[in-house]
Short mmCIF file of C-alpha atoms and ligand atoms in Angstrom, two decimals:
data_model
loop_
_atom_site.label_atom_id
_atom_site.label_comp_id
_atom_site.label_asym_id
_atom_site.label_seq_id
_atom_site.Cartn_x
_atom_site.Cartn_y
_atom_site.Cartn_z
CA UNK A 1 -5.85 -9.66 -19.54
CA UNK A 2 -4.87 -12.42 -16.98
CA UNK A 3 -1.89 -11.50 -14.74
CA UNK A 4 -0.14 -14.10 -12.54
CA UNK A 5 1.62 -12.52 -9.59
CA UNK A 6 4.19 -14.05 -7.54
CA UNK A 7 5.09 -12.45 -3.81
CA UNK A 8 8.19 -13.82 -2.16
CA UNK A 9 10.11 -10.51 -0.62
CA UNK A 10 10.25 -12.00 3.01
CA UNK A 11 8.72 -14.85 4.80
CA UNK A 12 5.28 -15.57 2.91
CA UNK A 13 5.32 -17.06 -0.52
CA UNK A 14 2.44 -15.57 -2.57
CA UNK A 15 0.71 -16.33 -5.55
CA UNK A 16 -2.59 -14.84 -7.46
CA UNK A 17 -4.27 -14.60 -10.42
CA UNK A 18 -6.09 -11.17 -11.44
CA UNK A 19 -8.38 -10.21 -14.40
CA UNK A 20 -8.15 -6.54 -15.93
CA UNK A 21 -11.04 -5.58 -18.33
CA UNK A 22 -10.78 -2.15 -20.49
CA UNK A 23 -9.99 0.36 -17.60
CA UNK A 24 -12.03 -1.64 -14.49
CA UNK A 25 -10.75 -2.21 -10.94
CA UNK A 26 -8.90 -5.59 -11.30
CA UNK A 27 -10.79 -8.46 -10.29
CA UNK A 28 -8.94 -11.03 -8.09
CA UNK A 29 -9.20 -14.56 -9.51
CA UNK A 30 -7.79 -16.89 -6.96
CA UNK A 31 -4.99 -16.21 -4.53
CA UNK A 32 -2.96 -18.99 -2.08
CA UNK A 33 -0.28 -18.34 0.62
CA UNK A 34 2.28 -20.03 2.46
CA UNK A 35 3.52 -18.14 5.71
CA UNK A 36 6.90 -19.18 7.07
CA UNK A 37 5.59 -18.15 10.64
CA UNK A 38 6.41 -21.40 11.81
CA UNK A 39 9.58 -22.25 10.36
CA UNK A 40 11.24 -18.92 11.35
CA UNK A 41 9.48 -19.08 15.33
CA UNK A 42 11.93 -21.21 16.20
CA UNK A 43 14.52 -18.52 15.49
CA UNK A 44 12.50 -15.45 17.08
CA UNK A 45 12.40 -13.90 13.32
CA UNK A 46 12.87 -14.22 9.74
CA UNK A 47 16.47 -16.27 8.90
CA UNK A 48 16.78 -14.93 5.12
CA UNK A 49 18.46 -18.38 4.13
CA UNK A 50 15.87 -20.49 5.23
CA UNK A 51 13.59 -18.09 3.90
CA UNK A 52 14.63 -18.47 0.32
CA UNK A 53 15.01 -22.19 0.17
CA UNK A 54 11.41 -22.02 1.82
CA UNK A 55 10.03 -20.00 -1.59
CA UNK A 56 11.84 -21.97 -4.00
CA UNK A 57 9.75 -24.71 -2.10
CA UNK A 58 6.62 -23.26 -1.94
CA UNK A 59 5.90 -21.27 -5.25
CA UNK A 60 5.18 -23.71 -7.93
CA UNK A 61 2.76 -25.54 -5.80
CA UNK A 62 1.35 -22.31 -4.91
CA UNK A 63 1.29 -21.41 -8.51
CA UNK A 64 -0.73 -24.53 -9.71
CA UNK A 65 -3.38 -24.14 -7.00
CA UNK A 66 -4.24 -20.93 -8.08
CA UNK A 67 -4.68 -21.95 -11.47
CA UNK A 68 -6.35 -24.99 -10.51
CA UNK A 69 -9.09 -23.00 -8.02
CA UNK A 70 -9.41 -20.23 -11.10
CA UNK A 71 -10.11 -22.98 -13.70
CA UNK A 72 -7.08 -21.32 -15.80
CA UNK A 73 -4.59 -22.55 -17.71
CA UNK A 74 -1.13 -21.71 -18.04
CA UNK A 75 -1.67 -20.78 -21.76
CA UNK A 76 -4.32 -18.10 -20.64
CA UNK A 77 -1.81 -16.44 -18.78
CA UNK A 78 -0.99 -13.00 -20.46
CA UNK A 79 1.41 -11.12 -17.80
CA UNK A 80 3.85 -12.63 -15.18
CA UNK A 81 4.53 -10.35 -12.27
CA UNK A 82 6.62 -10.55 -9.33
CA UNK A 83 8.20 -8.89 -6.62
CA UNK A 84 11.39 -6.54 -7.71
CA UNK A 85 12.14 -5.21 -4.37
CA UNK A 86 12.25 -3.96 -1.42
CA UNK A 87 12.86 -7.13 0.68
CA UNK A 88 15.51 -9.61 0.95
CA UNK A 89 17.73 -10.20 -2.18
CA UNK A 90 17.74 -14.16 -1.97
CA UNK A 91 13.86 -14.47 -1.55
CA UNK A 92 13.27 -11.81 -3.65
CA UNK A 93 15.41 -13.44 -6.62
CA UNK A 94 13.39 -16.58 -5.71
CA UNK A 95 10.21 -14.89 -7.11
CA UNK A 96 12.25 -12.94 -9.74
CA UNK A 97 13.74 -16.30 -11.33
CA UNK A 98 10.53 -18.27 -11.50
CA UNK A 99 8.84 -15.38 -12.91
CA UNK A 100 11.07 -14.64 -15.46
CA UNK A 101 11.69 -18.10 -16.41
CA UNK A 102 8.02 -18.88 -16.42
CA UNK A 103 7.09 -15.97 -18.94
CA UNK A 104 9.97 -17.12 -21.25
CA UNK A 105 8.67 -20.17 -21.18
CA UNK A 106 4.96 -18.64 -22.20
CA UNK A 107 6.59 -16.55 -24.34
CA UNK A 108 4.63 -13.36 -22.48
CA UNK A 109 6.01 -10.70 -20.91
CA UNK A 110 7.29 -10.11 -16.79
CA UNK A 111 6.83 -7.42 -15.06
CA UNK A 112 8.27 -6.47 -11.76
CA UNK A 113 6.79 -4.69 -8.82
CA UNK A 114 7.17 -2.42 -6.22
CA UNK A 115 6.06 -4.16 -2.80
CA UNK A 116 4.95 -1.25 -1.08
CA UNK A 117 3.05 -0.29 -4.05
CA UNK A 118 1.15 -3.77 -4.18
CA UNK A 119 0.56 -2.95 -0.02
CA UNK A 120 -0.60 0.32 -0.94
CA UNK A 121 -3.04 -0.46 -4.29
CA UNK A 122 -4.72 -3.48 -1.96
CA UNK A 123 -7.54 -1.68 -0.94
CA UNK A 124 -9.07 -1.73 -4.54
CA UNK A 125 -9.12 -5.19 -4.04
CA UNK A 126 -11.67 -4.38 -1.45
CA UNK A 127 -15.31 -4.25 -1.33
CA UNK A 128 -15.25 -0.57 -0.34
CA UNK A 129 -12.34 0.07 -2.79
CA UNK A 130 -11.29 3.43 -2.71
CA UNK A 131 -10.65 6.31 -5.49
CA UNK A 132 -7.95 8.51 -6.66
CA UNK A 133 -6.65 10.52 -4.47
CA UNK A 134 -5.84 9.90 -1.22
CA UNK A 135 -3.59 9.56 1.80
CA UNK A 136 -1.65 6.46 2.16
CA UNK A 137 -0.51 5.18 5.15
CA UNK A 138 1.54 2.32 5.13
CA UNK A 139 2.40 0.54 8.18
CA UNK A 140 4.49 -2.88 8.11
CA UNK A 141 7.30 -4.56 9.36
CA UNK A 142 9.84 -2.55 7.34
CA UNK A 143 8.22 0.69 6.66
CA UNK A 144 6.05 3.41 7.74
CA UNK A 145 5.57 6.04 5.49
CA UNK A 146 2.54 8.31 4.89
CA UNK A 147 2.31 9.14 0.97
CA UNK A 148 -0.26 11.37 -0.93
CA UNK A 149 -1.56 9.19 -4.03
CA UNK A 150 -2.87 10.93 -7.12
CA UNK A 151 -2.26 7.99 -9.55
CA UNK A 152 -1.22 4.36 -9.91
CA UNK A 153 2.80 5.47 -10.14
CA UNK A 154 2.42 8.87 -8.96
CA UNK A 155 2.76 8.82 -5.13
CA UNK A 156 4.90 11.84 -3.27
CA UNK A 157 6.32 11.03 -0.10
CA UNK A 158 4.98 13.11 2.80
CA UNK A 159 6.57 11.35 6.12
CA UNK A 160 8.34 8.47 7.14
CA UNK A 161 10.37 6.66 10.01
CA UNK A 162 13.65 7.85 10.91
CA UNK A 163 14.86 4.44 12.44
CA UNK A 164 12.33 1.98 13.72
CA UNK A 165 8.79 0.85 11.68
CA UNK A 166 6.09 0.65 13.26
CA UNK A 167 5.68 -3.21 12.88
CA UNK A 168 9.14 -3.50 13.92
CA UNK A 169 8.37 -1.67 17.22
CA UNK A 170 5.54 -4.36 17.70
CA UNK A 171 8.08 -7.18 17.33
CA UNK A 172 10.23 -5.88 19.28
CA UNK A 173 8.57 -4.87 22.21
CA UNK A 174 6.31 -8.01 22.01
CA UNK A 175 10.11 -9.66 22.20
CA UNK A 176 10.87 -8.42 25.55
CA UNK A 177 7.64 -9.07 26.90
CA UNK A 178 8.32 -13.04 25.98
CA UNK A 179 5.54 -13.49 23.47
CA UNK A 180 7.65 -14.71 20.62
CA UNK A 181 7.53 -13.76 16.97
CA UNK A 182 5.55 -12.57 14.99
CA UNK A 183 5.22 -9.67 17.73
CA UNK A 184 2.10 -7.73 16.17
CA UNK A 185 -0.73 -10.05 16.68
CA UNK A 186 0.66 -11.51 19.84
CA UNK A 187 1.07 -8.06 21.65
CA UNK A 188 -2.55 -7.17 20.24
CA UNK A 189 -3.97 -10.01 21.69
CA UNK A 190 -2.41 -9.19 24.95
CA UNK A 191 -3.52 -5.66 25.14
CA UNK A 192 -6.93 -6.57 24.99
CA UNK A 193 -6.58 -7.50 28.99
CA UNK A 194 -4.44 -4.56 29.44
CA UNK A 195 -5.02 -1.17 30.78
CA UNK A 196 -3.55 1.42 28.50
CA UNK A 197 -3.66 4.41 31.06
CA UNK A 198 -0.70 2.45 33.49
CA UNK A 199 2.13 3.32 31.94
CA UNK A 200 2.90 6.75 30.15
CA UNK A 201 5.00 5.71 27.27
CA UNK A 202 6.69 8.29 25.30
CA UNK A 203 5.32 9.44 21.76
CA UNK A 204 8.70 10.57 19.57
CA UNK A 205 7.74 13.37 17.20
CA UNK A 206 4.08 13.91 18.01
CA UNK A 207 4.92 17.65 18.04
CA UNK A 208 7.57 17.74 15.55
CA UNK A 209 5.41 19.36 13.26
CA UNK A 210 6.30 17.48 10.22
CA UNK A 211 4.75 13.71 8.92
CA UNK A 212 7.75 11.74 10.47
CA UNK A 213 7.93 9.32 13.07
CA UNK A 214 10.34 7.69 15.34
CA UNK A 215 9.65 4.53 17.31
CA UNK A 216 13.12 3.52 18.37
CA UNK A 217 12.85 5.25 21.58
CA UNK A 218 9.57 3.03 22.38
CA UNK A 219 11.27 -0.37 22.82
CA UNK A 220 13.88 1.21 25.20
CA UNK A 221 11.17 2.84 27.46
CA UNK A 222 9.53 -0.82 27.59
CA UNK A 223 12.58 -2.14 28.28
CA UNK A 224 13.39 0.59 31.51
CA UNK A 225 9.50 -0.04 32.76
CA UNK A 226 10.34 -4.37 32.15
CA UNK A 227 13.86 -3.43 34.29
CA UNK A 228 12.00 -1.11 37.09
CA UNK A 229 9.34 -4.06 37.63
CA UNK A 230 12.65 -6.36 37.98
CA UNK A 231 11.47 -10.10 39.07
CA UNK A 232 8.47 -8.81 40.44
CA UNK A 233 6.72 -8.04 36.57
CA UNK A 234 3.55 -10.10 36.68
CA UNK A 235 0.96 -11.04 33.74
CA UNK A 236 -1.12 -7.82 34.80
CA UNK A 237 2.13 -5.51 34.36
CA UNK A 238 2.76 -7.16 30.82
CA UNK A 239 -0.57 -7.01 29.61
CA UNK A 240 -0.81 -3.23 30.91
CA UNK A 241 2.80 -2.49 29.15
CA UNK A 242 1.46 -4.22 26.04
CA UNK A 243 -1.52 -1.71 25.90
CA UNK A 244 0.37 1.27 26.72
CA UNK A 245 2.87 -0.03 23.79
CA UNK A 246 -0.06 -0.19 21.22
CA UNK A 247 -1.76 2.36 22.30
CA UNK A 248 1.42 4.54 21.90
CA UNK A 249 1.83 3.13 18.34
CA UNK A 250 -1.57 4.24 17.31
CA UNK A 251 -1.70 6.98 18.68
CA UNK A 252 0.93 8.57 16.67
CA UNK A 253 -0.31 6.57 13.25
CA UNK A 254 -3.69 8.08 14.01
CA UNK A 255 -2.42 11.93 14.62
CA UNK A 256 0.07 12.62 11.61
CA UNK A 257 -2.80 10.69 9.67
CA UNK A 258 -5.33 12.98 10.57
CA UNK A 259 -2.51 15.94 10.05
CA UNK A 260 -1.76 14.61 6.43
CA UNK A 261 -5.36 14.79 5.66
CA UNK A 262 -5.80 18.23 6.80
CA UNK A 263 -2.44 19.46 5.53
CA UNK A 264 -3.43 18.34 2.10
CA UNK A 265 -7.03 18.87 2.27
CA UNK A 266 -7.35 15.17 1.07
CA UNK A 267 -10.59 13.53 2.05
CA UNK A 268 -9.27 9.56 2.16
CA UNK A 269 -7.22 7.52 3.86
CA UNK A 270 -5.69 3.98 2.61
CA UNK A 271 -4.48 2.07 5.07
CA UNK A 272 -2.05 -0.79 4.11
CA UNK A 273 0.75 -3.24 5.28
CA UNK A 274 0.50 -5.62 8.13
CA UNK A 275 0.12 -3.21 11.15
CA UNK A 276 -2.98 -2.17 9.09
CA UNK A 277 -4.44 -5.36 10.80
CA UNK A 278 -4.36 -4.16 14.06
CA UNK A 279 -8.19 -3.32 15.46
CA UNK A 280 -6.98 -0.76 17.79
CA UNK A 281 -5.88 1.11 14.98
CA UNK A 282 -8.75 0.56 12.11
CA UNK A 283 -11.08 1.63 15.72
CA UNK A 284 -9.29 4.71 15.90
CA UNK A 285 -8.81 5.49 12.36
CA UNK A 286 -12.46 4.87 12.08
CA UNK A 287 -13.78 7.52 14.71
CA UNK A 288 -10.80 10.56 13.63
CA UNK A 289 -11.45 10.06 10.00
CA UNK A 290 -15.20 10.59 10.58
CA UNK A 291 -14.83 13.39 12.74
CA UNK A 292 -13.30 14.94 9.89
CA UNK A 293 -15.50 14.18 7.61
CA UNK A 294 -12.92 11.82 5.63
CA UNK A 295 -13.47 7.99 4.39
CA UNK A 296 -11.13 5.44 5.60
CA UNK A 297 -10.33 2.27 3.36
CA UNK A 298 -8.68 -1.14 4.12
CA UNK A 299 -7.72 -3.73 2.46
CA UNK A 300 -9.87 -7.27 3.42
CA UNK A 301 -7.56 -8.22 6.52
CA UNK A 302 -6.40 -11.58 4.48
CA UNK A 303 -4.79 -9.07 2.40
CA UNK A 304 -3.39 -6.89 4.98
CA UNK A 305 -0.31 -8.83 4.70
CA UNK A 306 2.17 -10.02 2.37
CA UNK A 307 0.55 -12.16 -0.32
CA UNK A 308 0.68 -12.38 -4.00
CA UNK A 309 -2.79 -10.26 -5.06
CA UNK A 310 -1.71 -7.20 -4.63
CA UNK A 311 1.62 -7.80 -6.63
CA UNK A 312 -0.57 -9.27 -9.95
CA UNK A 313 -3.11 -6.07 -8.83
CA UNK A 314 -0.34 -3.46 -8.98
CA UNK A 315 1.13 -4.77 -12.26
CA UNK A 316 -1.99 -5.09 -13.62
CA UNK A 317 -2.95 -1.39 -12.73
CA UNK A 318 0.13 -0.31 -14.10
CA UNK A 319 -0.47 -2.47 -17.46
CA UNK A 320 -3.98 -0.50 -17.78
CA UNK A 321 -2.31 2.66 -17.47
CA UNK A 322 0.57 1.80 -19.96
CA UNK A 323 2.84 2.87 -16.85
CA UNK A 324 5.08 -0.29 -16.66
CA UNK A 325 8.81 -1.44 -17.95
CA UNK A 326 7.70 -4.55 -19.51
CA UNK A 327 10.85 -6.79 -19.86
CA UNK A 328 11.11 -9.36 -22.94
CA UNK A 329 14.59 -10.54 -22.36
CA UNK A 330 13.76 -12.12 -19.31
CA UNK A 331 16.73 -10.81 -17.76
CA UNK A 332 16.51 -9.42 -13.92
CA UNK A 333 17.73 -7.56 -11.33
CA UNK A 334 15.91 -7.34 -7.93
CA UNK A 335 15.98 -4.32 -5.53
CA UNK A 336 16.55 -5.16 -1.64
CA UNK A 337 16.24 -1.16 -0.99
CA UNK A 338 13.71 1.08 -3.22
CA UNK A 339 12.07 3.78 -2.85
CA UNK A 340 8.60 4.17 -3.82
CA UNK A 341 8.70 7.58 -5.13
CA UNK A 342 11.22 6.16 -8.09
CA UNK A 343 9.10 2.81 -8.71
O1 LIG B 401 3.32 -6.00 5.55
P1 LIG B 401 3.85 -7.14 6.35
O2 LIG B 401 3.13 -8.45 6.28
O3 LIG B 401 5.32 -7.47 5.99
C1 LIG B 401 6.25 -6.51 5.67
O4 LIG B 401 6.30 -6.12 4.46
O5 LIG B 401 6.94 -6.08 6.63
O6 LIG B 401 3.90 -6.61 7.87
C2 LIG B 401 4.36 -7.42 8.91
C3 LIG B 401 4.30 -6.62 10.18
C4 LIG B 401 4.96 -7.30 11.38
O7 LIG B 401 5.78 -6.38 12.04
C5 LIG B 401 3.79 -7.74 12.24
O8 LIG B 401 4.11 -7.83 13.60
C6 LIG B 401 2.80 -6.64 11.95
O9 LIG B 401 2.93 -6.38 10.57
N1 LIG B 401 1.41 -7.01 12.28
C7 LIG B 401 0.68 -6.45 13.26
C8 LIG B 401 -0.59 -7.10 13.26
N2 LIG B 401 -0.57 -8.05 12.27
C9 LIG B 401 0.66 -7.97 11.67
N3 LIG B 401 0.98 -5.45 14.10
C10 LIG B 401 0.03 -5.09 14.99
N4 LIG B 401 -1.19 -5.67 15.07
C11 LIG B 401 -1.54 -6.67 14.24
N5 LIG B 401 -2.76 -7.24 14.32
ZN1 LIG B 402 4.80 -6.21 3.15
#
């Protein structure tokens, strides 16, 4: 079973091709991106018009290169997935309509897909691919949640935000500390010459004694430190604040982790979503997991953000299982807001 997948929830189209044989791990084909990074930069984030008139762009081109680099043909195809939701409605529909329209055309069947459940099924894409069950931690832009996994399509939601993500505290402190969008990798790479120790930044809920978080308070205390330092804020001061920021941020990923493992008696962690890129936070995941004796699996970092493998991989894990709506009447709906516990 070949299943094209098609990513375009926010601001990178995606497009793969994975293989399912009998009841197998998936086996990823060819994949091809297009990032927006640049188009949006300009803006200081994601402009959701632009963004969808970027996909409708981007897909089909993306859609023959991965058939070209597989050395399939469109006939071959047997599944065409795509991104139902969450994300935003106009990009999403993007990837909804050419789906759709491109399995009517092949006569084959669409499937949609949860995007959080493509971030969080990555990892079997891996070379260390994980099994059933395990801890999920999912860390991007719009979401951090921490889910226990028994199953493809059986996930229980253990913790989550109460405002901010974690990716969005990134951004947004990397904002104020002028190093433009996208926030994550920038602030990262700015920590690295930073001393973590010189500023004591709050962390919301480490004591709370449940799996939630709360990072809205974060960008506010950066914000007071950036307003105490006045004029006088020099590239030392930002590169210290930008440590302190990330190191607050994993800090607090790291401990509920750990407390989800123990709570549940779980012995693996899956980390996925973009923040799952960050090395401060695979380091530390690394050295708590092993103190407790529990393995800690990532997806390859190309795949750590958006992209269209883990939206054919998802599908096609749900297809193996039999666990899928598969839609024949190429009609759709797309989901800005869903939760993963009703995908
Ligand atoms: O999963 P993703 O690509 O898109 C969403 O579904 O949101 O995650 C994007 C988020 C952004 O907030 C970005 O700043 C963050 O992931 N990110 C990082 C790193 N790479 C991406 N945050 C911290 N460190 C990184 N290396
Ligand atoms: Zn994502």
């Amino acid at each position: 079973m070949i299943v094209l997948g098609i990513e375009s929830s926010c601001d990178e189209t995606g497009v793969a091709l994975v293989q399912a044989q009998g009841e197998r791990v998936p086996r990823l084909l060819a994949h091809a991106l297009h990032s927006q990074v640049d188009m949006h930069r300009a803006y200081g984030g994601v402009v959701p018009e632009l963004a969808s008139r970027d996909h409708i762009r981007r897909v089909l081109p993306l859609a023959r290169a991965v058939l070209a680099e597989a050395g399939v043909t469109l006939a071959e195809i047997d599944v065409v997935a795509y991104t139902r939701g969450p994300g935003l409605a106009g990009a999403l529909l993007v990837g909804a309509g050419v789906a759709c329209a491109l399995a009517a055309a092949l006569d084959k069947p669409a499937v949609g897909v949860h995007h959080l459940e493509g971030h969080l099924l990555s990892p079997f894409l891996s070379q260390d691919p994980p099994t059933f069950p395990f801890i999920a931690l999912l860390v991007s832009g719009g979401h951090t949640q921490l889910m226990r996994v028994d199953d493809v399509g059986r996930y229980e939601l253990l913790g989550e935000t109460i405002d901010d993500a974690a990716g969005e505290a990134f951004d947004k402190s990397a904002k104020m500390l002028g190093l433009g969008y996208p926030g994550g990798p920038a602030l990262a790479r700015l920590a690295a010459f930073g001393n973590p120790a010189a500023f004591d930044l709050p962390r919301p809920l480490l004591h709370s004694g449940n799996l939630d978080f709360s990072f809205a308070g974060l960008k506010t205390a950066v914000m007071t430190q950036l307003k105490k330092r006045g004029t006088n804020v020099c590239e030392q001061d930002k590169a210290d604040l930008a440590a302190a920021t990330q190191a607050a941020i994993v800090d607090v990923l790291v401990r509920k982790s750990m407390t989800a493992l123990r709570q549940t008696g779980l012995g693996r962690l899956v980390v996925a979503g973009g923040v799952g890129a960050n090395a401060q936070l695979r380091e530390q995941l690394d050295a708590q997991c092993a103190k407790l004796g529990a393995r800690v699996h990532y997806p390859e970092i190309e795949l750590c953000t958006d992209n269209g493998a883990m939206i054919a991989l998802a599908a096609a894990m749900r297809l193996q299982r039999g666990t899928v709506q598969v839609r024949r009447d190429y009609t759709f709906g797309v989901l800005p807001r869903w939760a993963l516990a009703e995908a």
